[in-house]
Amino acid sequence: NAGVTQTPKFQVLKTGQSMTLQCAQDMNHEYMSWYRQDPGMGLRLIHYSVGAGITDQGEVPNGYNVSRSTTEDFPLRLLSAAPSQTSVYFCASSYQTGGGYTFGSGTRLTVV
Amino acid sequence: KQEVTQIPAALSVPEGENLVLNCSFTDSAIYNLQWFRQDPGKGLTSLLLIQSSQREQTSGRLNASLDKSSGRSTLYIAASQPGDSATYLCAVSGGGADGLTFGKGTHLIIQP
């Protein structure tokens, strides 16, 4: 049971480039979400999904897109990378309302 | 807007001591509260999940309590060990798919 798998683990982008951070879970969880973690700011919610085909914005959605075509996958797209998007990104999933969240190991992104 | 505060921000104690980490939240209408551990450069590991109807949860040397009406939770670590050194994060859920609201964490160092 792999849990929540994130790829890549590390990435360096140039300003203006686009990329997709991958997240997959094998626990049949309906809820999935993306967070970014910055020093002094803690973890902040970017986007979340209640199931395939349904997504919504979190606290800091600007500059990011998501889609959820399957229960298992929830990719995060950076449209035009900016240095302010340098951060560690975590994907998480939960079975249902009231269920605890399981987190991936993170993607460390640097935008130069 | 829910806000989560963790006190202290950092703590250094000698091995063997019992210690308490504190977490407070501003909106008592939570569904559950989850404590995580994060090692440097790593992801989040779930330690304990407390539903809003529960008062406490225990796992090994860890005990978490919840007082929903006062907006407080504590994480008690018994007989601390150097391997307990990490950042401990408290997070609350409103019950929807819109994820967790995190505190900024307590950075714990256990001196051998």
PDB file of C-alpha atoms in Angstrom:
ATOM      1  CA  ASN A   1       0.000   0.000   0.000  1.00  0.00           C
ATOM      2  CA  ALA A   2       1.893   3.079  -1.286  1.00  0.00           C
ATOM      3  CA  GLY A   3      -0.419   5.716   0.271  1.00  0.00           C
ATOM      4  CA  VAL A   4       0.050   9.149  -1.334  1.00  0.00           C
ATOM      5  CA  THR A   5       2.783   9.376  -3.961  1.00  0.00           C
ATOM      6  CA  GLN A   6       4.163  12.683  -5.202  1.00  0.00           C
ATOM      7  CA  THR A   7       6.515  13.235  -8.119  1.00  0.00           C
ATOM      8  CA  PRO A   8       8.977  14.739  -8.662  1.00  0.00           C
ATOM      9  CA  LYS A   9      10.674  15.125  -5.269  1.00  0.00           C
ATOM     10  CA  PHE A  10      12.766  18.076  -6.420  1.00  0.00           C
ATOM     11  CA  GLN A  11      12.396  20.506  -9.321  1.00  0.00           C
ATOM     12  CA  VAL A  12      14.091  23.695 -10.477  1.00  0.00           C
ATOM     13  CA  LEU A  13      12.196  25.902 -12.908  1.00  0.00           C
ATOM     14  CA  LYS A  14      12.975  29.124 -14.660  1.00  0.00           C
ATOM     15  CA  THR A  15      10.582  32.035 -14.305  1.00  0.00           C
ATOM     16  CA  GLY A  16       7.761  31.684 -16.824  1.00  0.00           C
ATOM     17  CA  GLN A  17       8.047  27.935 -17.302  1.00  0.00           C
ATOM     18  CA  SER A  18       5.111  25.672 -16.661  1.00  0.00           C
ATOM     19  CA  MET A  19       5.031  22.266 -15.013  1.00  0.00           C
ATOM     20  CA  THR A  20       2.765  19.718 -13.398  1.00  0.00           C
ATOM     21  CA  LEU A  21       3.253  18.263  -9.942  1.00  0.00           C
ATOM     22  CA  GLN A  22       1.850  14.765  -9.794  1.00  0.00           C
ATOM     23  CA  CYS A  23      -0.115  13.255  -6.911  1.00  0.00           C
ATOM     24  CA  ALA A  24      -1.603   9.774  -6.780  1.00  0.00           C
ATOM     25  CA  GLN A  25      -3.245   7.808  -3.970  1.00  0.00           C
ATOM     26  CA  ASP A  26      -4.184   4.163  -3.854  1.00  0.00           C
ATOM     27  CA  MET A  27      -6.504   4.249  -0.832  1.00  0.00           C
ATOM     28  CA  ASN A  28      -9.716   5.070  -2.739  1.00  0.00           C
ATOM     29  CA  HIS A  29      -9.955   8.383  -0.901  1.00  0.00           C
ATOM     30  CA  GLU A  30     -12.549  10.840  -2.143  1.00  0.00           C
ATOM     31  CA  TYR A  31     -11.013  13.971  -0.672  1.00  0.00           C
ATOM     32  CA  MET A  32      -7.696  15.242  -2.036  1.00  0.00           C
ATOM     33  CA  SER A  33      -5.933  18.551  -1.509  1.00  0.00           C
ATOM     34  CA  TRP A  34      -2.761  20.496  -2.229  1.00  0.00           C
ATOM     35  CA  TYR A  35      -0.812  22.601   0.275  1.00  0.00           C
ATOM     36  CA  ARG A  36       2.278  24.710   0.133  1.00  0.00           C
ATOM     37  CA  GLN A  37       4.647  25.089   3.065  1.00  0.00           C
ATOM     38  CA  ASP A  38       6.714  28.219   3.478  1.00  0.00           C
ATOM     39  CA  PRO A  39       8.983  29.276   6.369  1.00  0.00           C
ATOM     40  CA  GLY A  40       7.061  31.337   8.886  1.00  0.00           C
ATOM     41  CA  MET A  41       3.765  30.797   7.048  1.00  0.00           C
ATOM     42  CA  GLY A  42       2.989  27.198   7.852  1.00  0.00           C
ATOM     43  CA  LEU A  43       0.965  25.021   5.496  1.00  0.00           C
ATOM     44  CA  ARG A  44      -1.659  26.747   3.358  1.00  0.00           C
ATOM     45  CA  LEU A  45      -4.358  25.151   1.219  1.00  0.00           C
ATOM     46  CA  ILE A  46      -4.085  25.752  -2.537  1.00  0.00           C
ATOM     47  CA  HIS A  47      -6.860  23.656  -4.099  1.00  0.00           C
ATOM     48  CA  TYR A  48      -8.982  20.732  -3.035  1.00  0.00           C
ATOM     49  CA  SER A  49     -11.328  18.133  -4.510  1.00  0.00           C
ATOM     50  CA  VAL A  50     -14.282  16.217  -3.093  1.00  0.00           C
ATOM     51  CA  GLY A  51     -14.201  13.625  -5.865  1.00  0.00           C
ATOM     52  CA  ALA A  52     -13.584  13.026  -9.547  1.00  0.00           C
ATOM     53  CA  GLY A  53     -14.670  16.004 -11.611  1.00  0.00           C
ATOM     54  CA  ILE A  54     -15.100  18.374  -8.652  1.00  0.00           C
ATOM     55  CA  THR A  55     -12.473  20.869  -7.525  1.00  0.00           C
ATOM     56  CA  ASP A  56     -12.456  24.128  -5.605  1.00  0.00           C
ATOM     57  CA  GLN A  57     -10.078  26.858  -4.511  1.00  0.00           C
ATOM     58  CA  GLY A  58      -8.370  27.063  -1.176  1.00  0.00           C
ATOM     59  CA  GLU A  59      -6.605  29.946   0.540  1.00  0.00           C
ATOM     60  CA  VAL A  60      -3.849  30.602  -2.032  1.00  0.00           C
ATOM     61  CA  PRO A  61      -5.045  29.407  -5.477  1.00  0.00           C
ATOM     62  CA  ASN A  62      -3.583  32.107  -7.735  1.00  0.00           C
ATOM     63  CA  GLY A  63      -1.111  30.800 -10.296  1.00  0.00           C
ATOM     64  CA  TYR A  64      -2.199  27.178  -9.923  1.00  0.00           C
ATOM     65  CA  ASN A  65      -4.670  24.945 -11.751  1.00  0.00           C
ATOM     66  CA  VAL A  66      -6.022  21.534 -10.832  1.00  0.00           C
ATOM     67  CA  SER A  67      -8.242  18.886 -12.352  1.00  0.00           C
ATOM     68  CA  ARG A  68      -9.473  15.518 -11.088  1.00  0.00           C
ATOM     69  CA  SER A  69     -10.359  13.094 -13.835  1.00  0.00           C
ATOM     70  CA  THR A  70      -9.980   9.984 -11.662  1.00  0.00           C
ATOM     71  CA  THR A  71     -10.328   9.200  -7.955  1.00  0.00           C
ATOM     72  CA  GLU A  72      -6.647   8.307  -7.772  1.00  0.00           C
ATOM     73  CA  ASP A  73      -4.945  11.332  -9.357  1.00  0.00           C
ATOM     74  CA  PHE A  74      -4.914  15.026  -8.509  1.00  0.00           C
ATOM     75  CA  PRO A  75      -2.228  16.918 -10.457  1.00  0.00           C
ATOM     76  CA  LEU A  76      -1.276  20.520  -9.686  1.00  0.00           C
ATOM     77  CA  ARG A  77      -0.281  22.716 -12.623  1.00  0.00           C
ATOM     78  CA  LEU A  78       1.841  25.834 -12.441  1.00  0.00           C
ATOM     79  CA  LEU A  79       0.896  27.916 -15.451  1.00  0.00           C
ATOM     80  CA  SER A  80       3.788  30.407 -15.498  1.00  0.00           C
ATOM     81  CA  ALA A  81       6.200  29.873 -12.634  1.00  0.00           C
ATOM     82  CA  ALA A  82       7.225  32.837 -10.491  1.00  0.00           C
ATOM     83  CA  PRO A  83       9.914  33.064  -7.783  1.00  0.00           C
ATOM     84  CA  SER A  84       7.091  33.517  -5.226  1.00  0.00           C
ATOM     85  CA  GLN A  85       6.051  29.945  -5.979  1.00  0.00           C
ATOM     86  CA  THR A  86       9.320  28.600  -4.583  1.00  0.00           C
ATOM     87  CA  SER A  87       8.045  26.333  -1.831  1.00  0.00           C
ATOM     88  CA  VAL A  88       7.511  22.786  -0.674  1.00  0.00           C
ATOM     89  CA  TYR A  89       4.276  21.330  -2.005  1.00  0.00           C
ATOM     90  CA  PHE A  90       2.314  18.590  -0.258  1.00  0.00           C
ATOM     91  CA  CYS A  91      -0.583  16.542  -1.512  1.00  0.00           C
ATOM     92  CA  ALA A  92      -2.985  14.942   0.972  1.00  0.00           C
ATOM     93  CA  SER A  93      -5.995  12.674   0.864  1.00  0.00           C
ATOM     94  CA  SER A  94      -8.772  11.621   3.210  1.00  0.00           C
ATOM     95  CA  TYR A  95     -11.401   8.909   3.042  1.00  0.00           C
ATOM     96  CA  GLN A  96     -14.380  10.957   4.135  1.00  0.00           C
ATOM     97  CA  THR A  97     -15.663  13.698   6.353  1.00  0.00           C
ATOM     98  CA  GLY A  98     -14.049  13.201   9.724  1.00  0.00           C
ATOM     99  CA  GLY A  99     -11.337  10.957   8.378  1.00  0.00           C
ATOM    100  CA  GLY A 100      -7.739  11.764   9.048  1.00  0.00           C
ATOM    101  CA  TYR A 101      -5.534  13.061   6.266  1.00  0.00           C
ATOM    102  CA  THR A 102      -2.581  11.171   4.775  1.00  0.00           C
ATOM    103  CA  PHE A 103       0.185  13.266   3.278  1.00  0.00           C
ATOM    104  CA  GLY A 104       2.684  12.620   0.517  1.00  0.00           C
ATOM    105  CA  SER A 105       6.413  13.165   0.989  1.00  0.00           C
ATOM    106  CA  GLY A 106       6.376  16.511  -0.811  1.00  0.00           C
ATOM    107  CA  THR A 107       7.876  18.224  -3.841  1.00  0.00           C
ATOM    108  CA  ARG A 108      10.538  20.856  -3.240  1.00  0.00           C
ATOM    109  CA  LEU A 109      10.221  23.450  -6.006  1.00  0.00           C
ATOM    110  CA  THR A 110      12.661  26.266  -6.709  1.00  0.00           C
ATOM    111  CA  VAL A 111      11.845  28.949  -9.280  1.00  0.00           C
ATOM    112  CA  VAL A 112      14.828  31.009 -10.425  1.00  0.00           C
TER     113      VAL A 112
ATOM    114  CA  LYS B   1     -11.696  32.381   9.501  1.00  0.00           C
ATOM    115  CA  GLN B   2     -10.233  29.582  11.608  1.00  0.00           C
ATOM    116  CA  GLU B   3      -6.842  30.329  13.132  1.00  0.00           C
ATOM    117  CA  VAL B   4      -4.634  27.788  14.868  1.00  0.00           C
ATOM    118  CA  THR B   5      -1.869  28.766  17.280  1.00  0.00           C
ATOM    119  CA  GLN B   6       0.812  26.516  18.722  1.00  0.00           C
ATOM    120  CA  ILE B   7       2.785  27.316  21.827  1.00  0.00           C
ATOM    121  CA  PRO B   8       5.692  27.177  22.324  1.00  0.00           C
ATOM    122  CA  ALA B   9       7.223  27.737  18.897  1.00  0.00           C
ATOM    123  CA  ALA B  10      10.350  25.918  20.023  1.00  0.00           C
ATOM    124  CA  LEU B  11      11.258  23.718  22.950  1.00  0.00           C
ATOM    125  CA  SER B  12      14.489  22.048  24.038  1.00  0.00           C
ATOM    126  CA  VAL B  13      14.462  19.574  26.936  1.00  0.00           C
ATOM    127  CA  PRO B  14      16.751  16.828  28.243  1.00  0.00           C
ATOM    128  CA  GLU B  15      15.981  13.216  27.465  1.00  0.00           C
ATOM    129  CA  GLY B  16      13.529  11.486  29.772  1.00  0.00           C
ATOM    130  CA  GLU B  17      11.315  14.463  30.559  1.00  0.00           C
ATOM    131  CA  ASN B  18       7.575  14.480  30.102  1.00  0.00           C
ATOM    132  CA  LEU B  19       6.407  17.425  28.055  1.00  0.00           C
ATOM    133  CA  VAL B  20       3.269  19.133  26.799  1.00  0.00           C
ATOM    134  CA  LEU B  21       2.718  20.890  23.490  1.00  0.00           C
ATOM    135  CA  ASN B  22      -0.204  23.258  23.195  1.00  0.00           C
ATOM    136  CA  CYS B  23      -2.584  24.035  20.352  1.00  0.00           C
ATOM    137  CA  SER B  24      -5.471  26.515  20.339  1.00  0.00           C
ATOM    138  CA  PHE B  25      -8.049  27.306  17.672  1.00  0.00           C
ATOM    139  CA  THR B  26     -10.445  30.222  17.329  1.00  0.00           C
ATOM    140  CA  ASP B  27     -13.567  28.515  15.936  1.00  0.00           C
ATOM    141  CA  SER B  28     -14.850  25.663  18.093  1.00  0.00           C
ATOM    142  CA  ALA B  29     -17.007  24.305  15.235  1.00  0.00           C
ATOM    143  CA  ILE B  30     -14.433  21.706  14.243  1.00  0.00           C
ATOM    144  CA  TYR B  31     -15.027  18.171  13.046  1.00  0.00           C
ATOM    145  CA  ASN B  32     -11.726  16.775  14.224  1.00  0.00           C
ATOM    146  CA  LEU B  33      -8.173  17.670  15.186  1.00  0.00           C
ATOM    147  CA  GLN B  34      -5.052  15.924  13.968  1.00  0.00           C
ATOM    148  CA  TRP B  35      -1.492  15.991  15.311  1.00  0.00           C
ATOM    149  CA  PHE B  36       1.381  15.444  12.891  1.00  0.00           C
ATOM    150  CA  ARG B  37       5.110  15.034  13.142  1.00  0.00           C
ATOM    151  CA  GLN B  38       7.459  16.441  10.521  1.00  0.00           C
ATOM    152  CA  ASP B  39      11.153  15.583  10.358  1.00  0.00           C
ATOM    153  CA  PRO B  40      13.510  18.006   8.553  1.00  0.00           C
ATOM    154  CA  GLY B  41      13.045  17.827   4.791  1.00  0.00           C
ATOM    155  CA  LYS B  42      10.351  15.178   5.098  1.00  0.00           C
ATOM    156  CA  GLY B  43       6.606  14.865   4.813  1.00  0.00           C
ATOM    157  CA  LEU B  44       3.957  14.863   7.530  1.00  0.00           C
ATOM    158  CA  THR B  45       3.346  11.751   9.586  1.00  0.00           C
ATOM    159  CA  SER B  46      -0.002  11.512  11.338  1.00  0.00           C
ATOM    160  CA  LEU B  47       0.320  10.840  15.062  1.00  0.00           C
ATOM    161  CA  LEU B  48      -3.178  11.108  16.468  1.00  0.00           C
ATOM    162  CA  LEU B  49      -6.660  11.985  15.212  1.00  0.00           C
ATOM    163  CA  ILE B  50      -9.287  13.175  17.672  1.00  0.00           C
ATOM    164  CA  GLN B  51     -12.901  13.448  16.609  1.00  0.00           C
ATOM    165  CA  SER B  52     -14.846  16.405  17.987  1.00  0.00           C
ATOM    166  CA  SER B  53     -16.933  14.056  20.152  1.00  0.00           C
ATOM    167  CA  GLN B  54     -13.824  12.594  21.806  1.00  0.00           C
ATOM    168  CA  ARG B  55     -11.825  13.947  24.722  1.00  0.00           C
ATOM    169  CA  GLU B  56      -8.527  12.188  24.114  1.00  0.00           C
ATOM    170  CA  GLN B  57      -6.567   9.679  22.084  1.00  0.00           C
ATOM    171  CA  THR B  58      -3.502   7.685  23.035  1.00  0.00           C
ATOM    172  CA  SER B  59      -0.780   5.998  21.027  1.00  0.00           C
ATOM    173  CA  GLY B  60       2.187   4.590  22.885  1.00  0.00           C
ATOM    174  CA  ARG B  61       3.922   7.429  24.738  1.00  0.00           C
ATOM    175  CA  LEU B  62       1.695  10.034  23.120  1.00  0.00           C
ATOM    176  CA  ASN B  63      -1.584  11.316  24.488  1.00  0.00           C
ATOM    177  CA  ALA B  64      -3.640  14.048  22.870  1.00  0.00           C
ATOM    178  CA  SER B  65      -6.550  15.773  24.553  1.00  0.00           C
ATOM    179  CA  LEU B  66      -9.254  17.960  23.088  1.00  0.00           C
ATOM    180  CA  ASP B  67     -11.417  20.582  24.770  1.00  0.00           C
ATOM    181  CA  LYS B  68     -13.568  21.726  21.905  1.00  0.00           C
ATOM    182  CA  SER B  69     -15.559  24.300  23.875  1.00  0.00           C
ATOM    183  CA  SER B  70     -12.445  26.171  24.945  1.00  0.00           C
ATOM    184  CA  GLY B  71     -10.677  25.693  21.626  1.00  0.00           C
ATOM    185  CA  ARG B  72      -7.680  23.847  23.022  1.00  0.00           C
ATOM    186  CA  SER B  73      -5.728  20.656  22.488  1.00  0.00           C
ATOM    187  CA  THR B  74      -2.578  19.346  24.121  1.00  0.00           C
ATOM    188  CA  LEU B  75      -0.100  16.720  23.018  1.00  0.00           C
ATOM    189  CA  TYR B  76       1.589  14.974  25.932  1.00  0.00           C
ATOM    190  CA  ILE B  77       4.824  13.123  25.272  1.00  0.00           C
ATOM    191  CA  ALA B  78       5.969  10.817  28.047  1.00  0.00           C
ATOM    192  CA  ALA B  79       9.576   9.876  28.724  1.00  0.00           C
ATOM    193  CA  SER B  80      10.943  11.856  25.792  1.00  0.00           C
ATOM    194  CA  GLN B  81      13.723  10.383  23.626  1.00  0.00           C
ATOM    195  CA  PRO B  82      16.183  11.988  21.171  1.00  0.00           C
ATOM    196  CA  GLY B  83      14.225  10.305  18.358  1.00  0.00           C
ATOM    197  CA  ASP B  84      11.227  12.471  19.297  1.00  0.00           C
ATOM    198  CA  SER B  85      13.079  15.524  17.989  1.00  0.00           C
ATOM    199  CA  ALA B  86      10.982  16.964  15.162  1.00  0.00           C
ATOM    200  CA  THR B  87       8.423  19.654  14.406  1.00  0.00           C
ATOM    201  CA  TYR B  88       4.945  18.871  15.721  1.00  0.00           C
ATOM    202  CA  LEU B  89       1.993  20.309  13.845  1.00  0.00           C
ATOM    203  CA  CYS B  90      -1.592  20.674  14.979  1.00  0.00           C
ATOM    204  CA  ALA B  91      -4.376  20.901  12.381  1.00  0.00           C
ATOM    205  CA  VAL B  92      -8.157  21.206  12.582  1.00  0.00           C
ATOM    206  CA  SER B  93     -10.825  20.194  10.097  1.00  0.00           C
ATOM    207  CA  GLY B  94     -14.224  21.783   9.647  1.00  0.00           C
ATOM    208  CA  GLY B  95     -15.525  18.487   8.267  1.00  0.00           C
ATOM    209  CA  GLY B  96     -15.692  19.385   4.616  1.00  0.00           C
ATOM    210  CA  ALA B  97     -13.282  18.489   1.862  1.00  0.00           C
ATOM    211  CA  ASP B  98     -11.632  21.883   2.211  1.00  0.00           C
ATOM    212  CA  GLY B  99      -8.780  20.385   4.094  1.00  0.00           C
ATOM    213  CA  LEU B 100      -7.035  21.339   7.270  1.00  0.00           C
ATOM    214  CA  THR B 101      -6.063  24.574   8.961  1.00  0.00           C
ATOM    215  CA  PHE B 102      -2.591  24.241  10.425  1.00  0.00           C
ATOM    216  CA  GLY B 103      -0.705  25.865  13.233  1.00  0.00           C
ATOM    217  CA  LYS B 104       2.878  26.879  12.556  1.00  0.00           C
ATOM    218  CA  GLY B 105       4.258  24.077  14.657  1.00  0.00           C
ATOM    219  CA  THR B 106       6.431  23.459  17.705  1.00  0.00           C
ATOM    220  CA  HIS B 107      10.062  22.664  16.951  1.00  0.00           C
ATOM    221  CA  LEU B 108      11.107  20.125  19.569  1.00  0.00           C
ATOM    222  CA  ILE B 109      14.662  19.148  20.435  1.00  0.00           C
ATOM    223  CA  ILE B 110      15.354  16.350  22.920  1.00  0.00           C
ATOM    224  CA  GLN B 111      18.898  16.572  24.251  1.00  0.00           C
ATOM    225  CA  PRO B 112      20.646  13.217  24.804  1.00  0.00           C
TER     226      PRO B 112
END
